[in-house]
């Protein structure tokens, strides 16, 4: 079984070498069964259309090559991780596929190696990923992530509970959104560099707020991060509307999580308020809302 993830701080700026914070979401899981077969085949428990199906086959080829396997396999993917919703479903599938195939052929893989192969797979899905998704999903621990730097894990002194709401909007592909941001970075470099620097400061403050379990501070920093995500144009009217509802119902903070333009939002508040916030989010069109506790 392999988990999903949410990014608490620093999506997009992570691609530019700024720190970002991601945590595992263990209530969402992907499970893969592998059996020997005459030719490579992939079956999924969820609907999938052509570009994604082709990417899965490409990913399987990458993994077989990395594991030095000449045989063919039938792969059955069973996952409750929503696709294109900011939960790292592609990284979760890649990591689980590497684990399942290596177990099938009795190969011991280190966690580091699994993450590095999954990073190669992520390039197939996302073009120029920072590596944050495969890292947090492989290690299943909160990470303070900086591209190409040694992984730093965050130690929480107490559990933190967030509310996660799905907008129900299937976002554009991460690849397209990351590319759009790159174009904006090239055409408006001065402002974009300024925004990414601000996001860096926010992520650094957020690390210590998370370590202390200071949910009010985390919420405040999430609001600040969201304002820069809007400025780099990865928010959307649906995201903004759900965030406004959460804040109007007493949340300390809320922001989009992942590539944006749909997908999910995360909310930080008092746990006793989550019931009402959830009710209001659902009333205003959120597709589903659930609590996730990070330890
Ligand atoms: C996607 O989960 C997070 C992005 O920052 C892309 C990346 O870091 O690879 C948008």
PDB file of C-alpha atoms and ligand atoms in Angstrom:
ATOM      1  CA  UNK A   1       0.000   0.000   0.000  1.00  0.00           C
ATOM      2  CA  UNK A   2       1.270   3.488  -0.828  1.00  0.00           C
ATOM      3  CA  UNK A   3      -0.190   6.743   0.478  1.00  0.00           C
ATOM      4  CA  UNK A   4      -1.092  10.100  -1.127  1.00  0.00           C
ATOM      5  CA  UNK A   5       0.174  13.566  -0.167  1.00  0.00           C
ATOM      6  CA  UNK A   6      -0.769  17.191   0.277  1.00  0.00           C
ATOM      7  CA  UNK A   7       1.535  20.160  -0.039  1.00  0.00           C
ATOM      8  CA  UNK A   8       1.135  22.500   2.937  1.00  0.00           C
ATOM      9  CA  UNK A   9       3.496  25.219   1.708  1.00  0.00           C
ATOM     10  CA  UNK A  10       5.607  26.074  -1.324  1.00  0.00           C
ATOM     11  CA  UNK A  11       4.020  24.378  -4.340  1.00  0.00           C
ATOM     12  CA  UNK A  12       5.375  25.851  -7.583  1.00  0.00           C
ATOM     13  CA  UNK A  13       8.150  27.783  -5.802  1.00  0.00           C
ATOM     14  CA  UNK A  14       9.577  24.274  -5.108  1.00  0.00           C
ATOM     15  CA  UNK A  15      10.244  23.938  -8.846  1.00  0.00           C
ATOM     16  CA  UNK A  16      12.516  27.014  -8.556  1.00  0.00           C
ATOM     17  CA  UNK A  17      14.618  25.578  -5.722  1.00  0.00           C
ATOM     18  CA  UNK A  18      12.644  27.171  -2.882  1.00  0.00           C
ATOM     19  CA  UNK A  19      11.709  25.112   0.209  1.00  0.00           C
ATOM     20  CA  UNK A  20       8.313  23.432   0.337  1.00  0.00           C
ATOM     21  CA  UNK A  21       6.508  21.398   2.978  1.00  0.00           C
ATOM     22  CA  UNK A  22       4.531  18.267   2.158  1.00  0.00           C
ATOM     23  CA  UNK A  23       2.914  15.638   4.352  1.00  0.00           C
ATOM     24  CA  UNK A  24       1.588  12.140   3.666  1.00  0.00           C
ATOM     25  CA  UNK A  25      -2.164  11.541   3.449  1.00  0.00           C
ATOM     26  CA  UNK A  26      -2.568   8.027   4.759  1.00  0.00           C
ATOM     27  CA  UNK A  27      -6.346   7.808   4.412  1.00  0.00           C
ATOM     28  CA  UNK A  28      -5.862   7.707   0.627  1.00  0.00           C
ATOM     29  CA  UNK A  29      -4.031   4.661  -0.669  1.00  0.00           C
ATOM     30  CA  UNK A  30      -2.945   2.931  -3.838  1.00  0.00           C
ATOM     31  CA  UNK A  31      -2.463  -0.824  -3.967  1.00  0.00           C
ATOM     32  CA  UNK A  32      -0.970  -2.785  -6.878  1.00  0.00           C
ATOM     33  CA  UNK A  33      -1.054  -6.509  -7.617  1.00  0.00           C
ATOM     34  CA  UNK A  34       1.548  -7.885 -10.006  1.00  0.00           C
ATOM     35  CA  UNK A  35       1.445 -11.218 -11.820  1.00  0.00           C
ATOM     36  CA  UNK A  36       3.469 -12.767 -14.620  1.00  0.00           C
ATOM     37  CA  UNK A  37       1.980 -12.324 -18.072  1.00  0.00           C
ATOM     38  CA  UNK A  38       2.764 -12.921 -21.755  1.00  0.00           C
ATOM     39  CA  UNK A  39       2.724  -9.178 -22.376  1.00  0.00           C
ATOM     40  CA  UNK A  40       2.686  -6.046 -20.267  1.00  0.00           C
ATOM     41  CA  UNK A  41      -0.845  -5.085 -19.244  1.00  0.00           C
ATOM     42  CA  UNK A  42      -2.275  -2.470 -16.900  1.00  0.00           C
ATOM     43  CA  UNK A  43      -5.755  -2.592 -15.380  1.00  0.00           C
ATOM     44  CA  UNK A  44      -7.079   0.209 -13.187  1.00  0.00           C
ATOM     45  CA  UNK A  45      -9.921   0.358 -10.652  1.00  0.00           C
ATOM     46  CA  UNK A  46     -10.670   3.891 -11.886  1.00  0.00           C
ATOM     47  CA  UNK A  47     -11.511   5.431 -15.249  1.00  0.00           C
ATOM     48  CA  UNK A  48      -8.520   6.521 -17.185  1.00  0.00           C
ATOM     49  CA  UNK A  49      -8.246   7.955 -20.668  1.00  0.00           C
ATOM     50  CA  UNK A  50      -5.619   7.802 -23.365  1.00  0.00           C
ATOM     51  CA  UNK A  51      -2.784  10.186 -22.434  1.00  0.00           C
ATOM     52  CA  UNK A  52      -2.759   8.904 -18.844  1.00  0.00           C
ATOM     53  CA  UNK A  53      -2.982   5.286 -19.946  1.00  0.00           C
ATOM     54  CA  UNK A  54      -0.026   5.794 -22.262  1.00  0.00           C
ATOM     55  CA  UNK A  55       1.906   7.470 -19.427  1.00  0.00           C
ATOM     56  CA  UNK A  56       1.243   4.455 -17.181  1.00  0.00           C
ATOM     57  CA  UNK A  57       2.655   2.121 -19.842  1.00  0.00           C
ATOM     58  CA  UNK A  58       5.696   4.420 -20.212  1.00  0.00           C
ATOM     59  CA  UNK A  59       6.145   4.393 -16.446  1.00  0.00           C
ATOM     60  CA  UNK A  60       5.999   0.594 -16.400  1.00  0.00           C
ATOM     61  CA  UNK A  61       8.726   0.506 -19.071  1.00  0.00           C
ATOM     62  CA  UNK A  62      10.929   2.875 -17.036  1.00  0.00           C
ATOM     63  CA  UNK A  63      10.517   0.731 -13.921  1.00  0.00           C
ATOM     64  CA  UNK A  64      11.237  -2.551 -15.742  1.00  0.00           C
ATOM     65  CA  UNK A  65      14.370  -1.028 -17.250  1.00  0.00           C
ATOM     66  CA  UNK A  66      15.548   0.364 -13.885  1.00  0.00           C
ATOM     67  CA  UNK A  67      14.919  -3.007 -12.216  1.00  0.00           C
ATOM     68  CA  UNK A  68      16.625  -4.789 -15.093  1.00  0.00           C
ATOM     69  CA  UNK A  69      13.579  -6.981 -15.826  1.00  0.00           C
ATOM     70  CA  UNK A  70      13.125  -8.560 -19.246  1.00  0.00           C
ATOM     71  CA  UNK A  71       9.890 -10.393 -18.338  1.00  0.00           C
ATOM     72  CA  UNK A  72       6.356  -9.022 -18.793  1.00  0.00           C
ATOM     73  CA  UNK A  73       3.800  -8.398 -16.088  1.00  0.00           C
ATOM     74  CA  UNK A  74       0.130  -7.823 -15.579  1.00  0.00           C
ATOM     75  CA  UNK A  75      -0.417  -4.841 -13.257  1.00  0.00           C
ATOM     76  CA  UNK A  76      -3.687  -4.286 -11.381  1.00  0.00           C
ATOM     77  CA  UNK A  77      -3.972  -0.844  -9.842  1.00  0.00           C
ATOM     78  CA  UNK A  78      -6.512  -0.314  -7.108  1.00  0.00           C
ATOM     79  CA  UNK A  79      -6.538   3.244  -5.789  1.00  0.00           C
ATOM     80  CA  UNK A  80      -8.912   5.585  -3.978  1.00  0.00           C
ATOM     81  CA  UNK A  81      -6.661   8.583  -4.590  1.00  0.00           C
ATOM     82  CA  UNK A  82      -8.537  11.129  -6.727  1.00  0.00           C
ATOM     83  CA  UNK A  83      -6.699  11.749 -10.009  1.00  0.00           C
ATOM     84  CA  UNK A  84      -5.593  15.268 -11.010  1.00  0.00           C
ATOM     85  CA  UNK A  85      -6.714  16.606  -7.651  1.00  0.00           C
ATOM     86  CA  UNK A  86      -3.427  17.568  -5.983  1.00  0.00           C
ATOM     87  CA  UNK A  87      -2.929  14.333  -4.035  1.00  0.00           C
ATOM     88  CA  UNK A  88       0.066  13.008  -5.970  1.00  0.00           C
ATOM     89  CA  UNK A  89      -1.821  10.074  -7.484  1.00  0.00           C
ATOM     90  CA  UNK A  90       0.818   9.607 -10.214  1.00  0.00           C
ATOM     91  CA  UNK A  91       3.715   9.511  -7.723  1.00  0.00           C
ATOM     92  CA  UNK A  92       1.776   7.104  -5.539  1.00  0.00           C
ATOM     93  CA  UNK A  93       1.169   4.759  -8.485  1.00  0.00           C
ATOM     94  CA  UNK A  94       4.856   4.922  -9.498  1.00  0.00           C
ATOM     95  CA  UNK A  95       6.118   4.198  -5.975  1.00  0.00           C
ATOM     96  CA  UNK A  96       3.625   1.375  -5.456  1.00  0.00           C
ATOM     97  CA  UNK A  97       4.478  -0.128  -8.858  1.00  0.00           C
ATOM     98  CA  UNK A  98       8.208  -0.119  -8.042  1.00  0.00           C
ATOM     99  CA  UNK A  99       7.506  -1.725  -4.654  1.00  0.00           C
ATOM    100  CA  UNK A 100       5.134  -4.352  -6.068  1.00  0.00           C
ATOM    101  CA  UNK A 101       7.368  -5.383  -8.983  1.00  0.00           C
ATOM    102  CA  UNK A 102      10.529  -5.515  -6.884  1.00  0.00           C
ATOM    103  CA  UNK A 103       8.738  -7.668  -4.292  1.00  0.00           C
ATOM    104  CA  UNK A 104       7.473  -9.975  -7.059  1.00  0.00           C
ATOM    105  CA  UNK A 105      11.012 -10.533  -8.398  1.00  0.00           C
ATOM    106  CA  UNK A 106      12.630 -10.648  -4.914  1.00  0.00           C
ATOM    107  CA  UNK A 107      14.677  -7.495  -5.346  1.00  0.00           C
ATOM    108  CA  UNK A 108      15.448  -5.441  -2.263  1.00  0.00           C
ATOM    109  CA  UNK A 109      15.158  -1.739  -3.027  1.00  0.00           C
ATOM    110  CA  UNK A 110      16.285   0.990  -0.637  1.00  0.00           C
ATOM    111  CA  UNK A 111      13.810   3.791   0.067  1.00  0.00           C
ATOM    112  CA  UNK A 112      16.213   6.216  -1.571  1.00  0.00           C
ATOM    113  CA  UNK A 113      16.362   4.122  -4.756  1.00  0.00           C
ATOM    114  CA  UNK A 114      12.562   3.768  -4.885  1.00  0.00           C
ATOM    115  CA  UNK A 115      12.192   7.540  -4.639  1.00  0.00           C
ATOM    116  CA  UNK A 116      14.800   8.177  -7.326  1.00  0.00           C
ATOM    117  CA  UNK A 117      13.148   5.756  -9.790  1.00  0.00           C
ATOM    118  CA  UNK A 118       9.758   7.299  -8.985  1.00  0.00           C
ATOM    119  CA  UNK A 119      11.271  10.713  -9.778  1.00  0.00           C
ATOM    120  CA  UNK A 120      12.182   9.439 -13.262  1.00  0.00           C
ATOM    121  CA  UNK A 121       8.570   8.230 -13.641  1.00  0.00           C
ATOM    122  CA  UNK A 122       7.259  11.617 -12.472  1.00  0.00           C
ATOM    123  CA  UNK A 123       9.087  13.273 -15.379  1.00  0.00           C
ATOM    124  CA  UNK A 124       6.880  11.234 -17.754  1.00  0.00           C
ATOM    125  CA  UNK A 125       3.752  12.626 -16.116  1.00  0.00           C
ATOM    126  CA  UNK A 126       4.880  16.142 -15.217  1.00  0.00           C
ATOM    127  CA  UNK A 127       7.818  17.216 -17.359  1.00  0.00           C
ATOM    128  CA  UNK A 128       9.993  19.073 -14.834  1.00  0.00           C
ATOM    129  CA  UNK A 129       8.878  17.994 -11.351  1.00  0.00           C
ATOM    130  CA  UNK A 130      10.715  19.252  -8.265  1.00  0.00           C
ATOM    131  CA  UNK A 131      10.703  15.759  -6.756  1.00  0.00           C
ATOM    132  CA  UNK A 132       8.600  16.687  -3.726  1.00  0.00           C
ATOM    133  CA  UNK A 133       5.724  14.294  -4.515  1.00  0.00           C
ATOM    134  CA  UNK A 134       7.817  11.127  -4.931  1.00  0.00           C
ATOM    135  CA  UNK A 135       9.862  12.075  -1.826  1.00  0.00           C
ATOM    136  CA  UNK A 136       6.998  12.585   0.627  1.00  0.00           C
ATOM    137  CA  UNK A 137       5.106   9.600  -0.753  1.00  0.00           C
ATOM    138  CA  UNK A 138       8.070   7.209  -0.614  1.00  0.00           C
ATOM    139  CA  UNK A 139       9.192   8.210   2.893  1.00  0.00           C
ATOM    140  CA  UNK A 140       5.615   8.701   4.239  1.00  0.00           C
ATOM    141  CA  UNK A 141       6.832  11.462   6.592  1.00  0.00           C
ATOM    142  CA  UNK A 142       6.398  15.248   6.710  1.00  0.00           C
ATOM    143  CA  UNK A 143       9.233  16.807   4.676  1.00  0.00           C
ATOM    144  CA  UNK A 144      10.861  20.203   4.395  1.00  0.00           C
ATOM    145  CA  UNK A 145      11.905  19.755   0.806  1.00  0.00           C
ATOM    146  CA  UNK A 146      14.449  21.633  -1.273  1.00  0.00           C
ATOM    147  CA  UNK A 147      15.099  20.347  -4.797  1.00  0.00           C
ATOM    148  CA  UNK A 148      18.455  18.542  -5.120  1.00  0.00           C
ATOM    149  CA  UNK A 149      19.243  18.973  -1.401  1.00  0.00           C
ATOM    150  CA  UNK A 150      19.431  16.381   1.365  1.00  0.00           C
ATOM    151  CA  UNK A 151      15.899  15.546   2.587  1.00  0.00           C
ATOM    152  CA  UNK A 152      14.935  17.133   5.876  1.00  0.00           C
ATOM    153  CA  UNK A 153      12.093  15.556   7.836  1.00  0.00           C
ATOM    154  CA  UNK A 154       9.874  17.632  10.111  1.00  0.00           C
ATOM    155  CA  UNK A 155       9.318  16.317  13.641  1.00  0.00           C
ATOM    156  CA  UNK A 156       5.930  17.301  15.015  1.00  0.00           C
ATOM    157  CA  UNK A 157       5.606  17.780  18.775  1.00  0.00           C
ATOM    158  CA  UNK A 158       1.865  17.131  18.536  1.00  0.00           C
ATOM    159  CA  UNK A 159      -0.523  15.854  15.868  1.00  0.00           C
ATOM    160  CA  UNK A 160      -2.068  18.481  13.576  1.00  0.00           C
ATOM    161  CA  UNK A 161      -5.464  18.005  11.964  1.00  0.00           C
ATOM    162  CA  UNK A 162      -6.431  19.675   8.703  1.00  0.00           C
ATOM    163  CA  UNK A 163      -9.649  19.665   6.748  1.00  0.00           C
ATOM    164  CA  UNK A 164      -9.280  18.792   3.071  1.00  0.00           C
ATOM    165  CA  UNK A 165     -11.965  19.707   0.533  1.00  0.00           C
ATOM    166  CA  UNK A 166     -12.163  18.588  -3.070  1.00  0.00           C
ATOM    167  CA  UNK A 167     -13.321  21.303  -5.431  1.00  0.00           C
ATOM    168  CA  UNK A 168     -14.539  18.582  -7.820  1.00  0.00           C
ATOM    169  CA  UNK A 169     -12.814  20.453 -10.639  1.00  0.00           C
ATOM    170  CA  UNK A 170     -10.410  18.156 -12.442  1.00  0.00           C
ATOM    171  CA  UNK A 171      -7.479  20.472 -12.828  1.00  0.00           C
ATOM    172  CA  UNK A 172      -5.420  20.960 -15.980  1.00  0.00           C
ATOM    173  CA  UNK A 173      -2.442  18.608 -15.969  1.00  0.00           C
ATOM    174  CA  UNK A 174       0.337  19.532 -13.548  1.00  0.00           C
ATOM    175  CA  UNK A 175       2.650  19.634 -16.557  1.00  0.00           C
ATOM    176  CA  UNK A 176       0.560  22.345 -18.250  1.00  0.00           C
ATOM    177  CA  UNK A 177       0.191  24.437 -15.100  1.00  0.00           C
ATOM    178  CA  UNK A 178       3.918  24.224 -14.290  1.00  0.00           C
ATOM    179  CA  UNK A 179       4.648  25.250 -17.896  1.00  0.00           C
ATOM    180  CA  UNK A 180       2.254  28.232 -17.652  1.00  0.00           C
ATOM    181  CA  UNK A 181       4.008  29.366 -14.485  1.00  0.00           C
ATOM    182  CA  UNK A 182       7.358  29.011 -16.272  1.00  0.00           C
ATOM    183  CA  UNK A 183       6.114  31.263 -19.097  1.00  0.00           C
ATOM    184  CA  UNK A 184       4.987  33.861 -16.567  1.00  0.00           C
ATOM    185  CA  UNK A 185       8.345  33.544 -14.784  1.00  0.00           C
ATOM    186  CA  UNK A 186      10.153  34.231 -18.054  1.00  0.00           C
ATOM    187  CA  UNK A 187       7.942  37.157 -19.082  1.00  0.00           C
ATOM    188  CA  UNK A 188       7.548  38.814 -15.645  1.00  0.00           C
ATOM    189  CA  UNK A 189      10.762  37.723 -13.973  1.00  0.00           C
ATOM    190  CA  UNK A 190      11.118  40.556 -11.481  1.00  0.00           C
ATOM    191  CA  UNK A 191       7.699  40.061  -9.866  1.00  0.00           C
ATOM    192  CA  UNK A 192       7.704  36.267 -10.055  1.00  0.00           C
ATOM    193  CA  UNK A 193      11.137  36.085  -8.397  1.00  0.00           C
ATOM    194  CA  UNK A 194       9.822  38.378  -5.649  1.00  0.00           C
ATOM    195  CA  UNK A 195       6.765  36.148  -5.088  1.00  0.00           C
ATOM    196  CA  UNK A 196       8.894  33.007  -4.917  1.00  0.00           C
ATOM    197  CA  UNK A 197      11.202  34.682  -2.381  1.00  0.00           C
ATOM    198  CA  UNK A 198       8.171  35.538  -0.242  1.00  0.00           C
ATOM    199  CA  UNK A 199       6.951  31.933  -0.499  1.00  0.00           C
ATOM    200  CA  UNK A 200      10.393  30.813   0.663  1.00  0.00           C
ATOM    201  CA  UNK A 201      10.126  32.982   3.811  1.00  0.00           C
ATOM    202  CA  UNK A 202       6.624  31.669   4.458  1.00  0.00           C
ATOM    203  CA  UNK A 203       7.798  28.027   4.198  1.00  0.00           C
ATOM    204  CA  UNK A 204      10.652  28.682   6.640  1.00  0.00           C
ATOM    205  CA  UNK A 205       8.279  30.244   9.218  1.00  0.00           C
ATOM    206  CA  UNK A 206       5.791  27.447   8.579  1.00  0.00           C
ATOM    207  CA  UNK A 207       8.350  24.761   9.430  1.00  0.00           C
ATOM    208  CA  UNK A 208       8.716  26.058  12.973  1.00  0.00           C
ATOM    209  CA  UNK A 209       4.934  26.606  13.351  1.00  0.00           C
ATOM    210  CA  UNK A 210       4.373  22.978  12.312  1.00  0.00           C
ATOM    211  CA  UNK A 211       7.057  21.725  14.701  1.00  0.00           C
ATOM    212  CA  UNK A 212       5.308  23.589  17.532  1.00  0.00           C
ATOM    213  CA  UNK A 213       1.822  22.537  16.402  1.00  0.00           C
ATOM    214  CA  UNK A 214       0.744  26.211  16.281  1.00  0.00           C
ATOM    215  CA  UNK A 215      -2.378  25.825  14.122  1.00  0.00           C
ATOM    216  CA  UNK A 216      -3.285  29.534  14.295  1.00  0.00           C
ATOM    217  CA  UNK A 217       0.127  30.538  12.921  1.00  0.00           C
ATOM    218  CA  UNK A 218      -0.038  27.755  10.313  1.00  0.00           C
ATOM    219  CA  UNK A 219      -3.417  29.120   9.164  1.00  0.00           C
ATOM    220  CA  UNK A 220      -2.090  32.669   8.942  1.00  0.00           C
ATOM    221  CA  UNK A 221       0.891  31.508   6.861  1.00  0.00           C
ATOM    222  CA  UNK A 222      -1.422  29.454   4.634  1.00  0.00           C
ATOM    223  CA  UNK A 223      -3.405  32.627   3.874  1.00  0.00           C
ATOM    224  CA  UNK A 224      -0.194  34.446   2.986  1.00  0.00           C
ATOM    225  CA  UNK A 225       0.954  31.571   0.767  1.00  0.00           C
ATOM    226  CA  UNK A 226      -2.446  31.519  -0.966  1.00  0.00           C
ATOM    227  CA  UNK A 227      -2.180  35.222  -1.821  1.00  0.00           C
ATOM    228  CA  UNK A 228       1.059  34.538  -3.717  1.00  0.00           C
ATOM    229  CA  UNK A 229      -0.423  31.456  -5.402  1.00  0.00           C
ATOM    230  CA  UNK A 230      -3.187  33.755  -6.693  1.00  0.00           C
ATOM    231  CA  UNK A 231      -0.586  36.235  -7.914  1.00  0.00           C
ATOM    232  CA  UNK A 232       1.190  33.533  -9.920  1.00  0.00           C
ATOM    233  CA  UNK A 233      -2.254  32.650 -11.349  1.00  0.00           C
ATOM    234  CA  UNK A 234      -2.713  29.072 -10.160  1.00  0.00           C
ATOM    235  CA  UNK A 235      -5.842  29.702  -8.082  1.00  0.00           C
ATOM    236  CA  UNK A 236      -9.347  29.620  -9.575  1.00  0.00           C
ATOM    237  CA  UNK A 237     -12.814  31.047  -8.795  1.00  0.00           C
ATOM    238  CA  UNK A 238     -13.937  27.702  -7.274  1.00  0.00           C
ATOM    239  CA  UNK A 239     -10.862  27.524  -5.036  1.00  0.00           C
ATOM    240  CA  UNK A 240     -11.284  31.155  -3.967  1.00  0.00           C
ATOM    241  CA  UNK A 241     -14.970  30.618  -3.190  1.00  0.00           C
ATOM    242  CA  UNK A 242     -14.340  27.556  -0.992  1.00  0.00           C
ATOM    243  CA  UNK A 243     -11.489  29.334   0.805  1.00  0.00           C
ATOM    244  CA  UNK A 244     -13.753  32.326   1.500  1.00  0.00           C
ATOM    245  CA  UNK A 245     -16.432  30.019   2.943  1.00  0.00           C
ATOM    246  CA  UNK A 246     -13.909  28.250   5.202  1.00  0.00           C
ATOM    247  CA  UNK A 247     -12.545  31.581   6.476  1.00  0.00           C
ATOM    248  CA  UNK A 248     -16.046  33.011   6.970  1.00  0.00           C
ATOM    249  CA  UNK A 249     -16.872  29.913   9.079  1.00  0.00           C
ATOM    250  CA  UNK A 250     -14.001  30.601  11.453  1.00  0.00           C
ATOM    251  CA  UNK A 251     -10.984  28.802   9.930  1.00  0.00           C
ATOM    252  CA  UNK A 252      -7.597  30.349  10.691  1.00  0.00           C
ATOM    253  CA  UNK A 253      -6.425  29.810   7.138  1.00  0.00           C
ATOM    254  CA  UNK A 254      -6.939  27.965   3.871  1.00  0.00           C
ATOM    255  CA  UNK A 255      -5.121  27.519   0.611  1.00  0.00           C
ATOM    256  CA  UNK A 256      -5.011  25.419  -2.522  1.00  0.00           C
ATOM    257  CA  UNK A 257      -2.679  22.430  -2.406  1.00  0.00           C
ATOM    258  CA  UNK A 258      -0.707  20.992  -5.317  1.00  0.00           C
ATOM    259  CA  UNK A 259      -0.594  22.428  -8.803  1.00  0.00           C
ATOM    260  CA  UNK A 260      -3.881  24.372  -8.382  1.00  0.00           C
ATOM    261  CA  UNK A 261      -6.616  25.544 -10.821  1.00  0.00           C
ATOM    262  CA  UNK A 262      -8.886  22.923  -9.258  1.00  0.00           C
ATOM    263  CA  UNK A 263      -8.013  19.910  -7.162  1.00  0.00           C
ATOM    264  CA  UNK A 264      -8.180  20.301  -3.404  1.00  0.00           C
ATOM    265  CA  UNK A 265      -7.966  22.992  -0.753  1.00  0.00           C
ATOM    266  CA  UNK A 266      -6.628  22.551   2.781  1.00  0.00           C
ATOM    267  CA  UNK A 267      -8.077  24.293   5.803  1.00  0.00           C
ATOM    268  CA  UNK A 268      -6.459  24.972   9.197  1.00  0.00           C
ATOM    269  CA  UNK A 269      -8.677  25.784  12.134  1.00  0.00           C
ATOM    270  CA  UNK A 270      -9.912  24.646  15.527  1.00  0.00           C
ATOM    271  CA  UNK A 271     -10.892  20.996  15.331  1.00  0.00           C
ATOM    272  CA  UNK A 272     -14.204  21.759  17.081  1.00  0.00           C
ATOM    273  CA  UNK A 273     -15.126  24.038  14.122  1.00  0.00           C
ATOM    274  CA  UNK A 274     -14.360  21.474  11.407  1.00  0.00           C
ATOM    275  CA  UNK A 275     -17.886  19.973  11.486  1.00  0.00           C
ATOM    276  CA  UNK A 276     -19.523  23.318  10.659  1.00  0.00           C
ATOM    277  CA  UNK A 277     -16.858  24.264   8.131  1.00  0.00           C
ATOM    278  CA  UNK A 278     -17.312  20.899   6.411  1.00  0.00           C
ATOM    279  CA  UNK A 279     -21.111  21.351   6.291  1.00  0.00           C
ATOM    280  CA  UNK A 280     -20.744  24.815   4.731  1.00  0.00           C
ATOM    281  CA  UNK A 281     -18.161  23.688   2.193  1.00  0.00           C
ATOM    282  CA  UNK A 282     -20.416  20.828   1.070  1.00  0.00           C
ATOM    283  CA  UNK A 283     -23.433  23.168   0.897  1.00  0.00           C
ATOM    284  CA  UNK A 284     -21.429  25.468  -1.374  1.00  0.00           C
ATOM    285  CA  UNK A 285     -20.486  22.725  -3.806  1.00  0.00           C
ATOM    286  CA  UNK A 286     -17.365  20.991  -2.475  1.00  0.00           C
ATOM    287  CA  UNK A 287     -17.366  17.465  -3.875  1.00  0.00           C
ATOM    288  CA  UNK A 288     -16.158  15.874  -0.639  1.00  0.00           C
ATOM    289  CA  UNK A 289     -14.534  16.997   2.596  1.00  0.00           C
ATOM    290  CA  UNK A 290     -12.504  14.970   5.094  1.00  0.00           C
ATOM    291  CA  UNK A 291     -10.211  15.412   8.076  1.00  0.00           C
ATOM    292  CA  UNK A 292      -6.614  14.281   8.010  1.00  0.00           C
ATOM    293  CA  UNK A 293      -4.342  14.157  11.039  1.00  0.00           C
ATOM    294  CA  UNK A 294      -0.616  14.508  10.523  1.00  0.00           C
ATOM    295  CA  UNK A 295       1.711  12.943  13.079  1.00  0.00           C
TER     296      UNK A 295
HETATM  297  C1  LIG B   1       2.789  19.340  -7.535  1.00  0.00           C
HETATM  298  O1  LIG B   1       2.294  18.474  -6.539  1.00  0.00           O
HETATM  299  C2  LIG B   1       3.656  20.399  -6.933  1.00  0.00           C
HETATM  300  C3  LIG B   1       4.262  21.397  -7.908  1.00  0.00           C
HETATM  301  O2  LIG B   1       5.056  22.295  -7.107  1.00  0.00           O
HETATM  302  C4  LIG B   1       5.130  20.743  -8.945  1.00  0.00           C
HETATM  303  C5  LIG B   1       6.404  20.146  -8.383  1.00  0.00           C
HETATM  304  O3  LIG B   1       6.899  20.603  -7.339  1.00  0.00           O
HETATM  305  O4  LIG B   1       6.900  19.218  -9.008  1.00  0.00           O
HETATM  306  C6  LIG B   1       3.205  22.222  -8.599  1.00  0.00           C
END
